[in-house]
Amino acid sequence: MSTNSTLKIVPKSGPTRRVSVPDLAARKGGEPIVSLTAYTAPMAKILDPHCDFLLVGDSLGMVLYGLDSTLGVTLDMAINHGAAVVRGSSRACVIVDMPFGTYQESPEQAYRNCAQVMIETGCAAIKIEGGTEMAETVRFLVERGIPVMGHVGLKPQSVNVAGGYRAHGRNQDEAAKVKKDAHAIADAGAFSIVIEGVVEHLAAEITRDIHVVTIGIGASAACDGQILVTEDAFGMFTDFTPRFVKRFAEIAEEMDKAAADYAKEVKARTFPADEHCYGKK
Ligand code: KIV
C-alpha cells in the first residue's frame, strides 16, 4: 500500500444473516412475525425476502404428494424438502415439521430424528404437534440443543383421534385443554407455538398469557405472527378454501391460462418460433 493513500474501510458485503431462533423469540408482543410454508427451493427463493421464517410443513404430503392427510409423510420426505428450502433461501429462518410417528414414542426417538433432520437439512429448528403429553419431550430436546416450535389446537396429525378437521375451543372443556397444552409446551422450553384452528378469544388469551411467541393459523390477528399454507394463500388449489385462508393471488387460474395458451401454440406450430430455435437468425 502506498504511504500517501487514504485508507478506505470497505464494508464486506457478505451473505445476508439469517433470522435466528432468538430473533423470532424476541418478537413477543412486537411487530408480527410473517411466515409461510415452503417445500421446494424455487418457492423458498420467492418467499424468502418477505418471511421471517419458512416452515417445511408436513402439509407437503397433501399439497405436493396428493395424500389425503399428513400421516403418510416420511422422515426422508421432510429431510429432502427441508434441505431444498434451506438451499433456496438465505434470509428466513427455516423450520422443519417432524412427521407423524418420528417423535411421539419417546424423548430419545424424538432426539435421534430431530437431530438427523437438523444435521441433514441445515434448518434452525423443528416443529412438533402436541400438548401436555409432549412436554417432557420438548424439554429433553431443548436441553440438548434442539430449538422446538410447538403446535396446539387443531393438530392435523391427530385427525383420526379428533374425527376430522374443525375449530377448537368452542366449549369450556376444550378451551381449558388448549390453554393447558400451550402453557405446558411453553413452560417446557419451546421458543414458539403454532395455534391452529381455535376461536379468536382463546388465541388472544393464550398469546397474552404465555411468554413465548404464538403463530396463528385460523386463530386471529391477536397472535404474535401468522402462517398460511402458501398454496392455499396464493390460490393454487381451486377445489376448497378453508374459512381462515385469504387468497392473495389466483395462481391456479394463471397457470390454467398459460397451459391453454401453450397447448394452442404447440398445436398451431407457432411455438417454437424462430427466436426459440438454435441455428436460425
Ligand atoms: O404442516 C403445516 O403446514 C403446518 C402449518 C400450516 C402450521 O403445520
Short mmCIF file of C-alpha atoms and ligand atoms in Angstrom, two decimals:
data_model
loop_
_atom_site.label_atom_id
_atom_site.label_comp_id
_atom_site.label_asym_id
_atom_site.label_seq_id
_atom_site.Cartn_x
_atom_site.Cartn_y
_atom_site.Cartn_z
CA MET A 1 0.00 0.00 0.00
CA SER A 2 1.46 3.46 -0.90
CA THR A 3 2.15 5.66 2.14
CA ASN A 4 0.08 8.60 0.89
CA SER A 5 -3.03 6.63 0.02
CA THR A 6 -6.09 7.15 2.16
CA LEU A 7 -7.14 4.03 3.95
CA LYS A 8 -10.67 3.20 2.99
CA ILE A 9 -12.56 0.69 5.01
CA VAL A 10 -14.92 -1.02 2.62
CA PRO A 11 -17.61 -2.94 4.45
CA LYS A 12 -17.59 -6.60 3.47
CA SER A 13 -20.68 -7.43 1.51
CA GLY A 14 -21.11 -10.89 2.93
CA PRO A 15 -24.22 -13.05 2.72
CA THR A 16 -27.32 -11.75 4.48
CA ARG A 17 -27.62 -13.02 8.02
CA ARG A 18 -30.48 -15.41 8.52
CA VAL A 19 -33.20 -14.65 11.02
CA SER A 20 -32.31 -16.80 14.03
CA VAL A 21 -34.45 -18.57 16.61
CA PRO A 22 -33.57 -15.92 19.28
CA ASP A 23 -34.57 -13.21 16.76
CA LEU A 24 -38.00 -14.83 16.44
CA ALA A 25 -38.31 -15.35 20.19
CA ALA A 26 -37.53 -11.67 20.78
CA ARG A 27 -40.56 -10.61 18.73
CA LYS A 28 -43.04 -11.37 21.55
CA GLY A 29 -45.59 -8.55 21.53
CA GLY A 30 -43.66 -6.73 18.78
CA GLU A 31 -44.01 -6.47 15.03
CA PRO A 32 -46.00 -9.51 13.84
CA ILE A 33 -43.93 -12.42 12.55
CA VAL A 34 -44.55 -13.28 8.89
CA SER A 35 -44.32 -16.87 7.79
CA LEU A 36 -45.46 -19.18 5.01
CA THR A 37 -44.90 -22.82 4.16
CA ALA A 38 -42.31 -23.79 1.54
CA TYR A 39 -41.33 -27.23 0.29
CA THR A 40 -39.09 -26.54 -2.70
CA ALA A 41 -36.05 -24.39 -3.50
CA PRO A 42 -37.74 -22.16 -6.12
CA MET A 43 -40.69 -21.44 -3.84
CA ALA A 44 -38.30 -20.72 -0.93
CA LYS A 45 -36.40 -18.27 -3.12
CA ILE A 46 -39.58 -16.32 -3.93
CA LEU A 47 -40.86 -16.21 -0.33
CA ASP A 48 -37.51 -15.67 1.42
CA PRO A 49 -37.34 -11.84 1.21
CA HIS A 50 -40.84 -11.50 2.67
CA CYS A 51 -40.86 -14.02 5.50
CA ASP A 52 -39.24 -14.19 8.93
CA PHE A 53 -39.44 -17.95 8.80
CA LEU A 54 -40.31 -20.61 6.26
CA LEU A 55 -41.98 -23.75 7.55
CA VAL A 56 -41.38 -27.01 5.72
CA GLY A 57 -44.76 -28.20 6.95
CA ASP A 58 -45.86 -31.80 6.82
CA SER A 59 -48.75 -30.33 4.83
CA LEU A 60 -46.33 -31.11 1.98
CA GLY A 61 -47.84 -34.60 1.95
CA MET A 62 -51.22 -33.22 0.95
CA VAL A 63 -50.02 -30.25 -1.10
CA LEU A 64 -47.24 -31.90 -3.14
CA TYR A 65 -47.96 -35.61 -2.93
CA GLY A 66 -51.77 -35.60 -3.07
CA LEU A 67 -52.15 -37.56 0.19
CA ASP A 68 -55.46 -37.13 2.00
CA SER A 69 -53.80 -36.41 5.36
CA THR A 70 -50.32 -35.55 6.65
CA LEU A 71 -49.84 -39.01 8.16
CA GLY A 72 -48.03 -40.52 5.19
CA VAL A 73 -45.14 -38.06 5.27
CA THR A 74 -41.82 -39.78 5.98
CA LEU A 75 -38.59 -38.58 7.57
CA ASP A 76 -36.89 -38.77 4.18
CA MET A 77 -39.54 -36.52 2.63
CA ALA A 78 -39.11 -33.96 5.43
CA ILE A 79 -35.31 -34.09 5.04
CA ASN A 80 -35.28 -33.79 1.24
CA HIS A 81 -37.75 -30.90 1.16
CA GLY A 82 -36.15 -29.26 4.20
CA ALA A 83 -32.72 -29.30 2.57
CA ALA A 84 -34.19 -27.86 -0.65
CA VAL A 85 -35.78 -24.97 1.25
CA VAL A 86 -32.55 -24.22 3.10
CA ARG A 87 -30.69 -24.18 -0.23
CA GLY A 88 -33.31 -21.93 -1.81
CA SER A 89 -33.31 -19.31 0.95
CA SER A 90 -30.71 -17.09 2.55
CA ARG A 91 -32.57 -14.81 4.94
CA ALA A 92 -35.55 -16.52 6.54
CA CYS A 93 -35.20 -18.92 9.44
CA VAL A 94 -36.09 -22.43 8.19
CA ILE A 95 -38.12 -24.70 10.46
CA VAL A 96 -38.97 -28.31 9.60
CA ASP A 97 -42.13 -30.09 10.76
CA MET A 98 -41.44 -33.53 12.22
CA PRO A 99 -43.57 -36.20 10.51
CA PHE A 100 -46.13 -38.35 12.33
CA GLY A 101 -44.51 -41.26 14.16
CA THR A 102 -40.99 -39.82 14.23
CA TYR A 103 -41.11 -38.19 17.69
CA GLN A 104 -44.13 -39.37 19.72
CA GLU A 105 -42.66 -42.65 21.00
CA SER A 106 -40.06 -41.28 23.43
CA PRO A 107 -37.80 -38.28 24.00
CA GLU A 108 -34.88 -40.41 22.78
CA GLN A 109 -36.63 -41.31 19.50
CA ALA A 110 -37.54 -37.64 19.04
CA TYR A 111 -33.96 -36.52 19.70
CA ARG A 112 -32.49 -39.01 17.22
CA ASN A 113 -34.85 -38.00 14.42
CA CYS A 114 -34.82 -34.24 15.12
CA ALA A 115 -31.02 -34.23 15.23
CA GLN A 116 -30.92 -36.09 11.90
CA VAL A 117 -33.29 -33.52 10.37
CA MET A 118 -31.21 -30.61 11.65
CA ILE A 119 -27.91 -32.15 10.53
CA GLU A 120 -29.10 -33.20 7.07
CA THR A 121 -31.14 -30.09 6.20
CA GLY A 122 -29.30 -27.27 7.95
CA CYS A 123 -32.63 -25.99 9.37
CA ALA A 124 -32.60 -23.92 12.56
CA ALA A 125 -35.46 -25.55 14.45
CA ILE A 126 -38.08 -28.25 14.30
CA LYS A 127 -41.83 -28.22 14.94
CA ILE A 128 -43.79 -30.91 16.73
CA GLU A 129 -47.51 -31.24 17.41
CA GLY A 130 -48.92 -31.91 20.85
CA GLY A 131 -49.64 -30.57 24.30
CA THR A 132 -49.06 -31.77 27.87
CA GLU A 133 -48.19 -35.29 26.65
CA MET A 134 -45.25 -33.86 24.63
CA ALA A 135 -43.90 -31.50 27.32
CA GLU A 136 -41.25 -33.94 28.58
CA THR A 137 -40.03 -34.47 25.01
CA VAL A 138 -39.86 -30.73 24.34
CA ARG A 139 -37.76 -30.22 27.49
CA PHE A 140 -35.47 -33.13 26.53
CA LEU A 141 -34.89 -31.69 23.03
CA VAL A 142 -34.36 -28.08 24.09
CA GLU A 143 -31.92 -29.02 26.87
CA ARG A 144 -29.88 -30.89 24.24
CA GLY A 145 -29.69 -28.08 21.68
CA ILE A 146 -32.77 -28.56 19.52
CA PRO A 147 -35.00 -25.46 19.30
CA VAL A 148 -38.64 -26.51 19.31
CA MET A 149 -41.75 -24.85 17.91
CA GLY A 150 -44.91 -26.40 19.40
CA HIS A 151 -48.32 -26.79 17.75
CA VAL A 152 -51.61 -26.86 19.68
CA GLY A 153 -55.33 -26.58 18.95
CA LEU A 154 -56.19 -28.34 15.71
CA LYS A 155 -53.42 -30.90 15.29
CA PRO A 156 -53.62 -32.44 11.80
CA GLN A 157 -51.55 -35.48 12.85
CA SER A 158 -54.32 -36.35 15.35
CA VAL A 159 -57.09 -36.18 12.76
CA ASN A 160 -58.09 -39.80 13.37
CA VAL A 161 -58.48 -39.26 17.12
CA ALA A 162 -60.27 -35.93 16.71
CA GLY A 163 -62.52 -37.31 13.96
CA GLY A 164 -61.80 -34.58 11.42
CA TYR A 165 -60.61 -31.02 10.99
CA ARG A 166 -62.61 -28.47 12.97
CA ALA A 167 -62.09 -25.38 15.10
CA HIS A 168 -61.22 -26.00 18.76
CA GLY A 169 -62.11 -24.21 21.99
CA ARG A 170 -65.80 -23.61 21.36
CA ASN A 171 -66.71 -25.07 24.74
CA GLN A 172 -65.10 -24.58 28.16
CA ASP A 173 -63.54 -28.04 28.47
CA GLU A 174 -61.93 -27.79 25.07
CA ALA A 175 -60.70 -24.26 25.71
CA ALA A 176 -59.19 -25.33 29.04
CA LYS A 177 -57.40 -28.22 27.31
CA VAL A 178 -55.89 -26.00 24.58
CA LYS A 179 -54.74 -23.48 27.22
CA LYS A 180 -53.17 -26.22 29.35
CA ASP A 181 -51.39 -27.63 26.30
CA ALA A 182 -49.98 -24.23 25.30
CA HIS A 183 -48.73 -23.50 28.82
CA ALA A 184 -47.15 -26.95 29.14
CA ILE A 185 -45.23 -26.60 25.87
CA ALA A 186 -44.13 -23.01 26.62
CA ASP A 187 -43.00 -23.97 30.15
CA ALA A 188 -41.07 -26.94 28.72
CA GLY A 189 -38.90 -24.54 26.71
CA ALA A 190 -40.43 -24.23 23.23
CA PHE A 191 -39.47 -20.86 21.72
CA SER A 192 -42.76 -20.53 19.86
CA ILE A 193 -46.14 -22.23 19.49
CA VAL A 194 -48.36 -22.54 16.44
CA ILE A 195 -52.01 -22.17 17.44
CA GLU A 196 -54.19 -23.71 14.75
CA GLY A 197 -57.95 -23.51 14.30
CA VAL A 198 -59.05 -22.09 17.65
CA VAL A 199 -61.69 -19.48 18.45
CA GLU A 200 -60.40 -15.91 18.44
CA HIS A 201 -60.72 -15.03 22.14
CA LEU A 202 -58.86 -18.19 23.16
CA ALA A 203 -55.91 -17.47 20.85
CA ALA A 204 -55.81 -13.91 22.21
CA GLU A 205 -55.88 -15.12 25.80
CA ILE A 206 -53.10 -17.68 25.24
CA THR A 207 -50.98 -15.09 23.41
CA ARG A 208 -51.43 -12.69 26.31
CA ASP A 209 -50.66 -15.26 29.00
CA ILE A 210 -47.70 -17.24 27.70
CA HIS A 211 -44.20 -15.83 27.42
CA VAL A 212 -43.35 -17.32 24.01
CA VAL A 213 -44.34 -16.12 20.54
CA THR A 214 -47.56 -17.55 19.16
CA ILE A 215 -48.06 -18.12 15.45
CA GLY A 216 -51.67 -18.23 14.36
CA ILE A 217 -53.33 -20.17 11.57
CA GLY A 218 -57.08 -19.81 11.81
CA ALA A 219 -56.51 -18.27 15.24
CA SER A 220 -56.98 -14.49 14.80
CA ALA A 221 -54.74 -11.46 14.35
CA ALA A 222 -54.08 -11.36 18.11
CA CYS A 223 -51.24 -13.90 17.73
CA ASP A 224 -47.61 -12.74 17.61
CA GLY A 225 -47.39 -13.86 13.98
CA GLN A 226 -49.25 -15.61 11.19
CA ILE A 227 -48.66 -18.59 8.95
CA LEU A 228 -50.59 -19.96 5.98
CA VAL A 229 -50.01 -22.81 3.58
CA THR A 230 -48.64 -20.90 0.58
CA GLU A 231 -50.58 -22.90 -1.99
CA ASP A 232 -53.83 -22.05 -0.15
CA ALA A 233 -52.95 -18.37 0.18
CA PHE A 234 -51.89 -17.96 -3.44
CA GLY A 235 -54.91 -19.74 -4.96
CA MET A 236 -53.02 -22.76 -6.24
CA PHE A 237 -55.88 -25.04 -5.19
CA THR A 238 -59.28 -24.32 -6.58
CA ASP A 239 -61.43 -27.06 -5.01
CA PHE A 240 -61.62 -25.90 -1.36
CA THR A 241 -60.51 -22.84 0.61
CA PRO A 242 -60.84 -23.04 4.42
CA ARG A 243 -62.56 -20.07 6.10
CA PHE A 244 -59.32 -18.84 7.71
CA VAL A 245 -57.48 -18.57 4.37
CA LYS A 246 -57.39 -15.38 2.37
CA ARG A 247 -56.41 -15.88 -1.27
CA PHE A 248 -53.78 -13.26 -2.07
CA ALA A 249 -53.46 -14.43 -5.69
CA GLU A 250 -55.16 -16.75 -8.19
CA ILE A 251 -52.13 -18.70 -9.41
CA ALA A 252 -54.10 -21.78 -10.49
CA GLU A 253 -56.16 -19.63 -12.87
CA GLU A 254 -52.97 -18.06 -14.27
CA MET A 255 -51.39 -21.49 -14.76
CA ASP A 256 -54.52 -22.85 -16.41
CA LYS A 257 -54.46 -19.97 -18.86
CA ALA A 258 -50.71 -20.39 -19.52
CA ALA A 259 -51.14 -24.14 -20.16
CA ALA A 260 -54.04 -23.47 -22.55
CA ASP A 261 -52.01 -20.83 -24.46
CA TYR A 262 -49.04 -23.20 -24.68
CA ALA A 263 -51.20 -26.06 -25.96
CA LYS A 264 -52.78 -23.76 -28.56
CA GLU A 265 -49.40 -22.55 -29.86
CA VAL A 266 -47.90 -26.05 -30.00
CA LYS A 267 -50.89 -27.30 -32.00
CA ALA A 268 -50.74 -24.29 -34.35
CA ARG A 269 -46.93 -24.73 -34.75
CA THR A 270 -46.45 -21.08 -33.74
CA PHE A 271 -44.28 -22.24 -30.84
CA PRO A 272 -41.33 -22.62 -31.00
CA ALA A 273 -40.84 -19.52 -33.17
CA ASP A 274 -37.55 -18.56 -34.87
CA GLU A 275 -36.23 -16.79 -31.75
CA HIS A 276 -36.57 -20.02 -29.75
CA CYS A 277 -34.61 -22.11 -32.28
CA TYR A 278 -30.85 -22.70 -32.46
CA GLY A 279 -29.06 -22.03 -35.77
CA LYS A 280 -31.70 -19.57 -37.02
CA LYS A 281 -31.17 -15.85 -37.32
O1 KIV B 1 -47.90 -28.57 8.08
C1 KIV B 1 -48.10 -27.35 8.06
O2 KIV B 1 -48.05 -26.72 7.01
C2 KIV B 1 -48.39 -26.70 9.32
C3 KIV B 1 -48.76 -25.27 9.35
C4 KIV B 1 -49.66 -24.76 8.38
C5 KIV B 1 -48.83 -24.67 10.68
O3 KIV B 1 -48.31 -27.31 10.34
#
